mmCIF file of C-alpha atoms and ligand atoms in Angstrom:
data_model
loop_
_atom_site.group_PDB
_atom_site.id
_atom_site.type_symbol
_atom_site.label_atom_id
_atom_site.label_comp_id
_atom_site.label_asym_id
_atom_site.label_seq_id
_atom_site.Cartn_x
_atom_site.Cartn_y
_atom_site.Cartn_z
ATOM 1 C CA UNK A 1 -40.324 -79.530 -13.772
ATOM 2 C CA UNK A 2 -41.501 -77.361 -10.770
ATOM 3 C CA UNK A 3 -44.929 -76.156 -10.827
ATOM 4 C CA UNK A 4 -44.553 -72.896 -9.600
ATOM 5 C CA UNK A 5 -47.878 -70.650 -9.815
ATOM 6 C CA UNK A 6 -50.926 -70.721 -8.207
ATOM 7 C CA UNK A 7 -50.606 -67.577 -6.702
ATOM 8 C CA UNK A 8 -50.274 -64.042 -7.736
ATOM 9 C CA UNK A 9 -47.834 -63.693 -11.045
ATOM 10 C CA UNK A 10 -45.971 -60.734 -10.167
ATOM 11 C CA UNK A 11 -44.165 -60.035 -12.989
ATOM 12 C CA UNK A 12 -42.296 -56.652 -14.715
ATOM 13 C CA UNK A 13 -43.955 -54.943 -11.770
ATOM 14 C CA UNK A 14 -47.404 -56.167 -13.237
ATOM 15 C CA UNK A 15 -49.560 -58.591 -10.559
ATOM 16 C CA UNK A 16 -51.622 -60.869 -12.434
ATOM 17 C CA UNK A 17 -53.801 -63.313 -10.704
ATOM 18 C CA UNK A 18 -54.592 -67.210 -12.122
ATOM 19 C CA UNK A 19 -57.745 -66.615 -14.878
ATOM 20 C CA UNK A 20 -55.853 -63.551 -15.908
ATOM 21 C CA UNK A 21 -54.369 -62.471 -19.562
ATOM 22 C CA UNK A 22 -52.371 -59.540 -19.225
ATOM 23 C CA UNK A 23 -50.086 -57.991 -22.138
ATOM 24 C CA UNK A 24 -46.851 -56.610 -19.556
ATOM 25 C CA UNK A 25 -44.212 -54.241 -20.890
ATOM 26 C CA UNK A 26 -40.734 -54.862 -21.405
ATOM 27 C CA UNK A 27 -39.697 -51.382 -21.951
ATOM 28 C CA UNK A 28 -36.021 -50.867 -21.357
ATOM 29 C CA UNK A 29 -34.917 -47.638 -23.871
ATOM 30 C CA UNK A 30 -36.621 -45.501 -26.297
ATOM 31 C CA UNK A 31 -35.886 -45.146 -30.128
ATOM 32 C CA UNK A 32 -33.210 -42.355 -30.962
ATOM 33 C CA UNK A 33 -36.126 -40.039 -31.814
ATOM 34 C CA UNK A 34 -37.280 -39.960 -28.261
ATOM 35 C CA UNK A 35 -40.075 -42.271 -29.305
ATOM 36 C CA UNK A 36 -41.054 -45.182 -26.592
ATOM 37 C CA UNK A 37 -40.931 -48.648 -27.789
ATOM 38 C CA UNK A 38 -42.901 -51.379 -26.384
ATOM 39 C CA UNK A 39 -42.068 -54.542 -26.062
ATOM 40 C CA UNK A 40 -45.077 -56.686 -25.374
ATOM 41 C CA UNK A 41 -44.761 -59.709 -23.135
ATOM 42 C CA UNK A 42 -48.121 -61.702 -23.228
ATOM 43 C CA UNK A 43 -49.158 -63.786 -20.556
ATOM 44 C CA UNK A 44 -51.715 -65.452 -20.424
ATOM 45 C CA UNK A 45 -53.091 -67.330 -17.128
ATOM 46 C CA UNK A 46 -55.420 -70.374 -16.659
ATOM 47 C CA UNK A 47 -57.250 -70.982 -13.572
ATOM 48 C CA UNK A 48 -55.556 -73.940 -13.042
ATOM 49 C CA UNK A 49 -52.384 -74.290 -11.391
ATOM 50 C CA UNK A 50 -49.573 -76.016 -13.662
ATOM 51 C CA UNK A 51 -46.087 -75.126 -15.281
ATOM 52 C CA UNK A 52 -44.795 -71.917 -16.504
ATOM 53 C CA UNK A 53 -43.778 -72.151 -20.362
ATOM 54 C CA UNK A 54 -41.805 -69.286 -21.820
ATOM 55 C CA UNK A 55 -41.952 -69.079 -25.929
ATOM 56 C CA UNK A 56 -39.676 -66.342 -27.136
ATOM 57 C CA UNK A 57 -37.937 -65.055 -30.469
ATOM 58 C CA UNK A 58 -36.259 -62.295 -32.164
ATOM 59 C CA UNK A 59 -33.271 -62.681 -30.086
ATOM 60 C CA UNK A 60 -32.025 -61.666 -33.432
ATOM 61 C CA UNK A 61 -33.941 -59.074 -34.970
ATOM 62 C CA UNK A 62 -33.545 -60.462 -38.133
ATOM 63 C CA UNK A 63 -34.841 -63.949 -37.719
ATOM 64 C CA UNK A 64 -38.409 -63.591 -38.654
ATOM 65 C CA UNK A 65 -39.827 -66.835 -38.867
ATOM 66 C CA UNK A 66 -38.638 -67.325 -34.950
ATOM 67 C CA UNK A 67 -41.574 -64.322 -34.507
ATOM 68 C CA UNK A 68 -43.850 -65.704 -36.860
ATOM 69 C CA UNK A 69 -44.458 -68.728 -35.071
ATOM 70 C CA UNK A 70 -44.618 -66.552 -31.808
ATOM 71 C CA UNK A 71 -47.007 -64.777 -33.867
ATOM 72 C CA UNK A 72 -49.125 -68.119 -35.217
ATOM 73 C CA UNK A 73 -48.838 -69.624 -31.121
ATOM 74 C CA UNK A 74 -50.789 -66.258 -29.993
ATOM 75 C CA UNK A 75 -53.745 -64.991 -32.951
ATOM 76 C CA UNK A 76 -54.708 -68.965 -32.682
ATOM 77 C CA UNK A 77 -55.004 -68.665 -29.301
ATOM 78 C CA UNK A 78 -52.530 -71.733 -28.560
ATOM 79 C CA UNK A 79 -51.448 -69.525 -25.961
ATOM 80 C CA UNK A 80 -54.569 -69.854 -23.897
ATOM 81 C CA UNK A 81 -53.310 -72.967 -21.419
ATOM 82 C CA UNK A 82 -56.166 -75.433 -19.979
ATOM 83 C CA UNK A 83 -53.544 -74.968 -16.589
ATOM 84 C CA UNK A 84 -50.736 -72.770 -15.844
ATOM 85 C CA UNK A 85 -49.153 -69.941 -17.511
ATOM 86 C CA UNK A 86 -48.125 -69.404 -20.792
ATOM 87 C CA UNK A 87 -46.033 -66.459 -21.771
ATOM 88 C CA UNK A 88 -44.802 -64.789 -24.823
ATOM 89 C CA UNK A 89 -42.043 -62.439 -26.141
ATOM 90 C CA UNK A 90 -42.221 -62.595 -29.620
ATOM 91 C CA UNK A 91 -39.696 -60.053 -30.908
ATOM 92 C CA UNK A 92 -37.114 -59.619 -28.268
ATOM 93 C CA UNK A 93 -34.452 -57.630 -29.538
ATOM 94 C CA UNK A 94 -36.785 -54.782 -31.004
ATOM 95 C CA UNK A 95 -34.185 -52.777 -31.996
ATOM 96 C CA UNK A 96 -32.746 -54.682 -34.594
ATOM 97 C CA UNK A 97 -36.375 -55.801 -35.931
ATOM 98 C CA UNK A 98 -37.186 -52.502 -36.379
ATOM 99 C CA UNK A 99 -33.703 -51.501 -38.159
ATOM 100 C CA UNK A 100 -33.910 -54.988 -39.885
ATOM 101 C CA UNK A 101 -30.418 -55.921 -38.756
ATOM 102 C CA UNK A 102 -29.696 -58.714 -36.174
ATOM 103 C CA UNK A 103 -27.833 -56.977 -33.734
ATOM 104 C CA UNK A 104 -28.903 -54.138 -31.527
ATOM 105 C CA UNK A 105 -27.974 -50.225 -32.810
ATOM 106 C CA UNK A 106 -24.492 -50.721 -31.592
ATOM 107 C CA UNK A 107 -23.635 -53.915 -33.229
ATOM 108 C CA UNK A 108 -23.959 -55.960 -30.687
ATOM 109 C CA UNK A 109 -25.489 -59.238 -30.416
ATOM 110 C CA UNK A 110 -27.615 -60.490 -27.971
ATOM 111 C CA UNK A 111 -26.720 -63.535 -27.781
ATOM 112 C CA UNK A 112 -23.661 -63.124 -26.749
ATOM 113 C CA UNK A 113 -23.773 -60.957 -23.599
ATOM 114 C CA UNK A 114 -25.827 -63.007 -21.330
ATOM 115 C CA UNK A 115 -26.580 -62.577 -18.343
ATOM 116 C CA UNK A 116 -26.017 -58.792 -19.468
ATOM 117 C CA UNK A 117 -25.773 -56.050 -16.243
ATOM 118 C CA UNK A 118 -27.712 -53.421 -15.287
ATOM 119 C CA UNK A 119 -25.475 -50.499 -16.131
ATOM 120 C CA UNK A 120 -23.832 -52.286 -19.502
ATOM 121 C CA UNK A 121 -24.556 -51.893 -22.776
ATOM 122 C CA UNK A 122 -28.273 -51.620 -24.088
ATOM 123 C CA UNK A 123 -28.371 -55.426 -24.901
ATOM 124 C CA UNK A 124 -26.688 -56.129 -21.960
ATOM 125 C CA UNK A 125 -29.388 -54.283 -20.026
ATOM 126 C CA UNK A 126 -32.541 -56.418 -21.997
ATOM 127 C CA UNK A 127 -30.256 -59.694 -21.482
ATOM 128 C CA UNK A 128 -30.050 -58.597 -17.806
ATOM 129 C CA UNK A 129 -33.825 -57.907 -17.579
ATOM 130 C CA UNK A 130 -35.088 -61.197 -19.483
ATOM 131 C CA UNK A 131 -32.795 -63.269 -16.806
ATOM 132 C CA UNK A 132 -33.746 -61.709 -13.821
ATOM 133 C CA UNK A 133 -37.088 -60.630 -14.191
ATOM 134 C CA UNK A 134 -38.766 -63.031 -16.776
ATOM 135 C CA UNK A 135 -36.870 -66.398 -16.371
ATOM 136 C CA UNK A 136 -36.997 -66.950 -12.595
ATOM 137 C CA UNK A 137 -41.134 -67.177 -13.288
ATOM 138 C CA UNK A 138 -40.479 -70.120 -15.604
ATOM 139 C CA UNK A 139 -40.064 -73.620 -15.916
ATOM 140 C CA UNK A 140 -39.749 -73.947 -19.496
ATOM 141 C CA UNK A 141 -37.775 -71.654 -22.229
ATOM 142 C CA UNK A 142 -38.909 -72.280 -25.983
ATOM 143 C CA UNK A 143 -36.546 -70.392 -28.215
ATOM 144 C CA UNK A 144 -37.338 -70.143 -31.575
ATOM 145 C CA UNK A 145 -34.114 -69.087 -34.218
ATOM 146 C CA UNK A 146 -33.067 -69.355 -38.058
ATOM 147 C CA UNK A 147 -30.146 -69.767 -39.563
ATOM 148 C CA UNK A 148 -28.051 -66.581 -40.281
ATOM 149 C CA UNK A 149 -27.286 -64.803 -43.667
ATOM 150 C CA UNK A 150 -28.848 -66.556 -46.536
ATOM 151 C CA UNK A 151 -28.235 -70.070 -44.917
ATOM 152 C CA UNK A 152 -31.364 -72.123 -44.597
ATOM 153 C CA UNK A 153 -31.819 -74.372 -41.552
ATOM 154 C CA UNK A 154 -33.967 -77.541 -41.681
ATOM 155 C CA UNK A 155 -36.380 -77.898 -38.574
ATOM 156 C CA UNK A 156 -33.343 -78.343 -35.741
ATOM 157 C CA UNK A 157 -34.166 -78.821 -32.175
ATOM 158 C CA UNK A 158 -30.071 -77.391 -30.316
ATOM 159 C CA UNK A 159 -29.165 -78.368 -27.162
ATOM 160 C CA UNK A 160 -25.411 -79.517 -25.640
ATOM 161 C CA UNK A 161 -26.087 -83.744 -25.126
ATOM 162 C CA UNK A 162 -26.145 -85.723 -22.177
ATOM 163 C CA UNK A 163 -29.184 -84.342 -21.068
ATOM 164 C CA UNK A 164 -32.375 -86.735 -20.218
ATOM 165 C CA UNK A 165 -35.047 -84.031 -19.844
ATOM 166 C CA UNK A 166 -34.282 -82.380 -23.107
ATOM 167 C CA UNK A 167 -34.114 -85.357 -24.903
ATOM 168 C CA UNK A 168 -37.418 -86.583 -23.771
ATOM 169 C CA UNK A 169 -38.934 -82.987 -24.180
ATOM 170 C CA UNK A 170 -37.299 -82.982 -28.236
ATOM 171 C CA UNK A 171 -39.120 -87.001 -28.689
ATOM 172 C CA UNK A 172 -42.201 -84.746 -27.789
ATOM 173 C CA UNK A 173 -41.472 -81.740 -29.744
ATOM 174 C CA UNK A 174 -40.666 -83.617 -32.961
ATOM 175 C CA UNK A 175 -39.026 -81.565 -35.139
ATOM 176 C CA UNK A 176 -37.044 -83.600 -37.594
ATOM 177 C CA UNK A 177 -33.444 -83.210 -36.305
ATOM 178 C CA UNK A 178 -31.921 -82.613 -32.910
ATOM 179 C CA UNK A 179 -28.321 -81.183 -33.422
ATOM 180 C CA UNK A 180 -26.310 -81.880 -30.177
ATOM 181 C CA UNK A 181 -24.451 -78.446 -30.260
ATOM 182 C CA UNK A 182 -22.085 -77.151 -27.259
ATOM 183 C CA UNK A 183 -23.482 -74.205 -25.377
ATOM 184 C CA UNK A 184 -21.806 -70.981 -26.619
ATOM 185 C CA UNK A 185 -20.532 -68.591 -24.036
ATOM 186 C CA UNK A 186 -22.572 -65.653 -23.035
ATOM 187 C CA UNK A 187 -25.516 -66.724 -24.998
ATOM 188 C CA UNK A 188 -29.321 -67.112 -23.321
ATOM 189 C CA UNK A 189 -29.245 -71.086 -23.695
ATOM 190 C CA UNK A 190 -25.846 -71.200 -21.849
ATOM 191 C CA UNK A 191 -27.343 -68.573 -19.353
ATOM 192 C CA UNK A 192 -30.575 -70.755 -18.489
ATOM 193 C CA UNK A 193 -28.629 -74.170 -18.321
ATOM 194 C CA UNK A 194 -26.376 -72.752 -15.471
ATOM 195 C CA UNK A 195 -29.672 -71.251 -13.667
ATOM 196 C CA UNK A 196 -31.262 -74.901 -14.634
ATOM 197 C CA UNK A 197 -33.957 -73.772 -16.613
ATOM 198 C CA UNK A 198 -34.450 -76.195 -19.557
ATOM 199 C CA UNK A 199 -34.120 -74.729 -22.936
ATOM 200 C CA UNK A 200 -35.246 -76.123 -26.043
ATOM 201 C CA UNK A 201 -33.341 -74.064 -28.815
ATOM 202 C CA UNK A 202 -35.311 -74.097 -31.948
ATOM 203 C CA UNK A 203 -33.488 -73.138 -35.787
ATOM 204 C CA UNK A 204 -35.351 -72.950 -39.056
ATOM 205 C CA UNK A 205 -35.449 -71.563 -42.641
ATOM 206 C CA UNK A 206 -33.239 -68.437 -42.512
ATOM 207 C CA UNK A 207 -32.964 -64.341 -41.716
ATOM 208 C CA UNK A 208 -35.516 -62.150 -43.289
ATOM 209 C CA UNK A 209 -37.650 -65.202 -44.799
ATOM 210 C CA UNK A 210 -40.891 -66.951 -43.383
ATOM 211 C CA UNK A 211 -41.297 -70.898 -45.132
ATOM 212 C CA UNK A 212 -44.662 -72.596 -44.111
ATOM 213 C CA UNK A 213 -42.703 -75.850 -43.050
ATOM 214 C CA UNK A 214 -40.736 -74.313 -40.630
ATOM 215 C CA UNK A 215 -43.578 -72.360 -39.060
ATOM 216 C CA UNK A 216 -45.670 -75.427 -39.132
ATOM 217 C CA UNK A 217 -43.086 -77.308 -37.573
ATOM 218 C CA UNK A 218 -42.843 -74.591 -34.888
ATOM 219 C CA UNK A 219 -46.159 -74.365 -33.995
ATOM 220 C CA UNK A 220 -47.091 -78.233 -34.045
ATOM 221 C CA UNK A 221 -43.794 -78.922 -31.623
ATOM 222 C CA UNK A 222 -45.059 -76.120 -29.333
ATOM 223 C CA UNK A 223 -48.157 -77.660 -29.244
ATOM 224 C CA UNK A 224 -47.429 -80.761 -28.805
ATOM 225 C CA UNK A 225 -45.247 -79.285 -25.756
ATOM 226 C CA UNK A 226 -48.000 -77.771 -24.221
ATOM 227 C CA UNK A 227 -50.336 -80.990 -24.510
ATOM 228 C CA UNK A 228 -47.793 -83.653 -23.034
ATOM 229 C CA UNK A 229 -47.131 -80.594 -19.736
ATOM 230 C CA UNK A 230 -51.336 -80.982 -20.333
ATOM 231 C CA UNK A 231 -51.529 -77.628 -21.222
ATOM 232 C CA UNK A 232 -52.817 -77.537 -24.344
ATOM 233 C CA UNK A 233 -56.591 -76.676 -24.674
ATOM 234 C CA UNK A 234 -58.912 -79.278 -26.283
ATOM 235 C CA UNK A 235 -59.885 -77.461 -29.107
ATOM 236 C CA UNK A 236 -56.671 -77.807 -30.564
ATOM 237 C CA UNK A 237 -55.671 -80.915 -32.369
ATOM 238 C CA UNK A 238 -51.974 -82.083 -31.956
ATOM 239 C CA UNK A 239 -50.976 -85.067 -34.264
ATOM 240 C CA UNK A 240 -47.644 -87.313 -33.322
ATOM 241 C CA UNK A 241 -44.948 -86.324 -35.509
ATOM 242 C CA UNK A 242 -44.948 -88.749 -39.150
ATOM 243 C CA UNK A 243 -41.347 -89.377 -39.072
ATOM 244 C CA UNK A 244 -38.807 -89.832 -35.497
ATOM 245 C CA UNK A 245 -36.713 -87.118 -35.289
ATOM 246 C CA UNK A 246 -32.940 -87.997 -36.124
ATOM 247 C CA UNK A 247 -30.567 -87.271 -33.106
ATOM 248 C CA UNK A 248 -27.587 -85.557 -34.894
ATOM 249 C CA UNK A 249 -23.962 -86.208 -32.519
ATOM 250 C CA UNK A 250 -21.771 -84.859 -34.949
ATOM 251 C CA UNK A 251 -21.679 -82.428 -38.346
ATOM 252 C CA UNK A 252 -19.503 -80.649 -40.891
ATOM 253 C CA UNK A 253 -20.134 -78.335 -43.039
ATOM 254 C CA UNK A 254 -19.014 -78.638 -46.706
ATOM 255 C CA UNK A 255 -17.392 -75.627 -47.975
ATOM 256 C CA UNK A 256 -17.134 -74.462 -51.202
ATOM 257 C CA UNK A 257 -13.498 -74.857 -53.335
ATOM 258 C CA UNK A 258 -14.281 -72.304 -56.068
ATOM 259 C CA UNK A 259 -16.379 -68.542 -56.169
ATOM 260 C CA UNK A 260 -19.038 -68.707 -58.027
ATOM 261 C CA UNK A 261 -22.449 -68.188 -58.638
ATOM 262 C CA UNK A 262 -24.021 -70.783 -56.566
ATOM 263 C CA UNK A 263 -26.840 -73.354 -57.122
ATOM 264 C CA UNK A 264 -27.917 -75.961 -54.569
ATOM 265 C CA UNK A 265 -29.963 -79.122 -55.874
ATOM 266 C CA UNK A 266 -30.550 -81.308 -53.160
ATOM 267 C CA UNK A 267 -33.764 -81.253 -50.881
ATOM 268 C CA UNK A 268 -33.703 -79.974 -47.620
ATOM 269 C CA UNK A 269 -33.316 -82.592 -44.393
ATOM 270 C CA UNK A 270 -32.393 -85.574 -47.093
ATOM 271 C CA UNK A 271 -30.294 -87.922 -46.616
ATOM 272 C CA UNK A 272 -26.927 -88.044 -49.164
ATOM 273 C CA UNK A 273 -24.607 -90.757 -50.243
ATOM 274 C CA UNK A 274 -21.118 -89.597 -50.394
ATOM 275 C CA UNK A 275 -20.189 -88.127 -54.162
ATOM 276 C CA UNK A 276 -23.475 -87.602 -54.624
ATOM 277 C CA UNK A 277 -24.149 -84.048 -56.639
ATOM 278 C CA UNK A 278 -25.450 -81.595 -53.954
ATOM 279 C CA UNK A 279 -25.387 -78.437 -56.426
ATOM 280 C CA UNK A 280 -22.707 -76.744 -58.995
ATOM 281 C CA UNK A 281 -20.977 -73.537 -58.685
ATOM 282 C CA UNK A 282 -20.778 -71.775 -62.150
ATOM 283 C CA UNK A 283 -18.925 -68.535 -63.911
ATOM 284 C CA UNK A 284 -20.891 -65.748 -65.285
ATOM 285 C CA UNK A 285 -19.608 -65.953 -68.728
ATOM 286 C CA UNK A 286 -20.597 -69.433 -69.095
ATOM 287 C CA UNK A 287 -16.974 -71.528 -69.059
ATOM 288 C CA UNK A 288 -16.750 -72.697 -66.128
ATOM 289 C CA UNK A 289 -19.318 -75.143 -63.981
ATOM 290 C CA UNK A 290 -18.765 -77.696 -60.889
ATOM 291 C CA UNK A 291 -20.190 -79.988 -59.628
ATOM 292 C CA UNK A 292 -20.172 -80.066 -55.956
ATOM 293 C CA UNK A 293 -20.580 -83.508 -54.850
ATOM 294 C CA UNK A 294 -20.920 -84.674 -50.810
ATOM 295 C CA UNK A 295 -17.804 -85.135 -48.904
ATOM 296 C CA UNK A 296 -19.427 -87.469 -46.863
ATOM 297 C CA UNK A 297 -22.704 -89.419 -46.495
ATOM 298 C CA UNK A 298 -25.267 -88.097 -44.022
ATOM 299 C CA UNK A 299 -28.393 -85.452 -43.692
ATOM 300 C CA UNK A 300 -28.519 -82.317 -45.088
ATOM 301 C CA UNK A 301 -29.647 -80.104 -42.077
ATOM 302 C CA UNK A 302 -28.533 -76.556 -43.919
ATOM 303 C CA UNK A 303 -28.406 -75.350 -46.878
ATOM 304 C CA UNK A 304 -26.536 -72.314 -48.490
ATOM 305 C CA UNK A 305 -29.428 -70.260 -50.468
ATOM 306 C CA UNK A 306 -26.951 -67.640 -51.451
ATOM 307 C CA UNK A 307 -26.841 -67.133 -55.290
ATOM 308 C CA UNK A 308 -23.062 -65.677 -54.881
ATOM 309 C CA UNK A 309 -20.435 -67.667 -53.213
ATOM 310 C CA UNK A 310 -16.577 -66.860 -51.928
ATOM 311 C CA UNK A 311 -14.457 -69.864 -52.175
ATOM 312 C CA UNK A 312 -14.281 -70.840 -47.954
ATOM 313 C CA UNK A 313 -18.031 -70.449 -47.855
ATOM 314 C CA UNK A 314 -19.983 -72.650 -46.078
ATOM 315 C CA UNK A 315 -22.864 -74.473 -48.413
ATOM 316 C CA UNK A 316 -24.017 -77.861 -46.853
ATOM 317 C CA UNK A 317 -24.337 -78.342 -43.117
ATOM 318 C CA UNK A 318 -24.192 -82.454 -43.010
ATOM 319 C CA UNK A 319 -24.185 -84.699 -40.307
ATOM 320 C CA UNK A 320 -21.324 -86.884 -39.436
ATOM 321 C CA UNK A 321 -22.498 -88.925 -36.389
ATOM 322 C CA UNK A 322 -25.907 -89.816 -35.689
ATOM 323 C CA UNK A 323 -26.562 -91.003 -31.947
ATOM 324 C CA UNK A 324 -27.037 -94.446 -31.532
HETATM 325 ZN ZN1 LIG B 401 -30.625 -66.502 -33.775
#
C-alpha cells in the first residue's frame, strides 16, 4: 500500500494538517422540506505519517449493523491512529437511513450506479462524490454490509479471488468466512478495484437488525486491520482470531419447495452433512409440516429469518467449494 499523507489532507474542500481531527461535510442535497442534511465524514489525523484507511457503511440505508460498527470504531476512539489517517462515513446513503428504506428517495440503489456523474441522479451524484473526492485520499476501503430482507449473513469477508493482497489483508481481518464473490457491475467494490484501491467488503446479520457477534466481529477485524498497517493505538487490545477463517470458492443457496410458514433450526456458520434437517416449513392450520433437509454438505453462511416463505425463496446460503 502507498503511504500517501504527511502533508496537508485537503479533503471536501476542508485542509486538515497531520495531529488534526476534523468532522468534514459530505453535503450533496437537502431533505424535501428544504431542510440541510449532513453527512459527517470523520477524520481523524495522527502526527505520524502512515496509510490512509477508509471505514464506511450505510451504502444501504437499511443495513444498520454496517453503521453500528462505524459507530462502535468511533465513540471507542479506535479511530484515533498511532500514524496516519483514519476516516469515517458511517451512514452513507442518508437518505434511505432516514426514510428506513435501502435505496435513495427515487428507488435507486447505490450500489449500483458507481462511479455515478455529476449531473445524474441524486445517488449518482454521492457515488460520484465518494469516488472522486474521498477515495483518491485512500489506501484502504473497509465496507461494512448485511444481508438484505430478513436474510441473515454470518460474518463474510466478499471479494472476487485471485487476489494476494486481499487475501492476506482477510487472514488479518479474521472474520469467519471469506466468500469469493464476482464484482457486480456499477457497484463501489467494482468501482475501487478498477481505480486499484483494495476493498475489503464486509456482510453480517441482516437489514434493520444489530446482533452483538456481528458487531464484535466488525470491530475486532477493523482493529486488527489497523494494528498489522501499525495503526492501532496501544490502549487497545486486539486478540488473533480463535478459529481460521474458511475461504469459501463456491455456494448455493437452498431454496424452498413449498410456502409456508418458515422455521430455521440450524446454527449460524455450522457446518452440515447432506440430509441433515436445516428447518421445516409448516401450514397454518396445522396439516402440513416439512422437513427441509441440506441438499448438500457444507457451511451455512446465511440464513433465511423470515417467518413467511414463497415456494422459490431462498433459505440456506451453503457453500459448495472451499479453497484448497
Ligand atoms: Zn449492502
Amino acid at each position: 500500500m502507498t503511504q500517501i499523507n504527511d502533508g496537508v489532507l485537503t479533503i471536501l474542500g476542508e485542509s486538515i494538517k497531520p495531529g488534526e481531527s476534523k468532522e468534514v461535510n459530505f453535503d450533496v442535497a437537502n431533505l424535501h422540506t428544504s431542510t440541510p442534511v449532513n453527512v459527517p465524514v470523520i477524520v481523524e489525523r495522527s502526527k505520524k505519517p502512515g496509510p490512509t484507511v477508509l471505514f464506511t457503511a450505510g451504502i444501504h440505508g437499511d443495513e444498520v449493523n454496517g453503521v453500528e460498527i462505524v459507530r462502535q470504531l468511533i465513540a471507542k476512539g479506535i479511530n484515533k491512529p498511532k500514524c496516519g489517517t483514519i476516516i469515517c462515513m458511517p451512514v452513507i446513503n442518508i437518505f434511505g437511513f432516514i426514510n428506513l428504506k435501502r435505496e435513495f428517495p427515487d428507488g435507486r440503489d447505490l450500489n449500483r450506479v458507481f462511479p455515478g456523474s455529476p449531473s445524474g441522479s441524486l445517488a449518482g451524484r454521492v457515488a460520484h462524490k465518494l469516488i472522486n473526492q474521498v477515495v483518491p485520499h485512500v489506501d484502504l476501503i473497509i465496507d461494512f454490509h448485511t444481508g438484505g430482507s430478513g436474510r441473515f449473513n454470518a460474518p463474510q469477508l466478499r471479494y472476487s479471488k485471485e487476489n494476494k493482497e486481499l487475501n492476506d489483508l482477510a487472514k488479518v481481518f479474521g472474520a469467519p468466512f471469506v466468500l469469493y464473490s464476482k464484482n457486480l457491475s456499477k457497484s463501489f467494490r467494482t468501482t475501487c478495484y478498477k481505480l486499484g484501491k483494495p476493498l475489503l467488503l464486509f456482510e453480517g446479520g441482516k437489514s434493520f437488525h444489530i446482533d452483538d457477534v456481528v458487531t464484535n466481529s466488525g470491530v475486532n477485524g477493523s482493529k486488527r486491520i489497523l494494528k498489522h498497517l501499525g495503526m492501532l493505538k496501544t490502549v487497545f487490545k486486539s486478540s488473533k482470531p480463535k478459529k481460521a477463517c474458511v475461504f469459501i470458492n463456491e455456494s448455493k443457496w437452498q431454496r424452498a419447495k413449498y410456502s409456508g410458514m418458515f422455521k430455521a433450526a440450524v446454527t449460524m456458520g455450522s457446518h452440515v452433512e447432506k440430509d441433515a434437517i436445516l428447518g421445516n416449513i409448516t401450514d397454518p392450520y396445522g396439516k402440513f409440516n416439512y422437513f427441509v433437509r441440506a441438499s448438500h454438505t457444507g457451511y451455512i453462511i446465511n440464513v433465511n429469518e423470515s417467518p413467511i416463505v414463497y415456494q422459490g425463496d431462498a433459505l440456506f446460503h451453503i457453500s459448495t467449494k472451499l479453497k484448497k
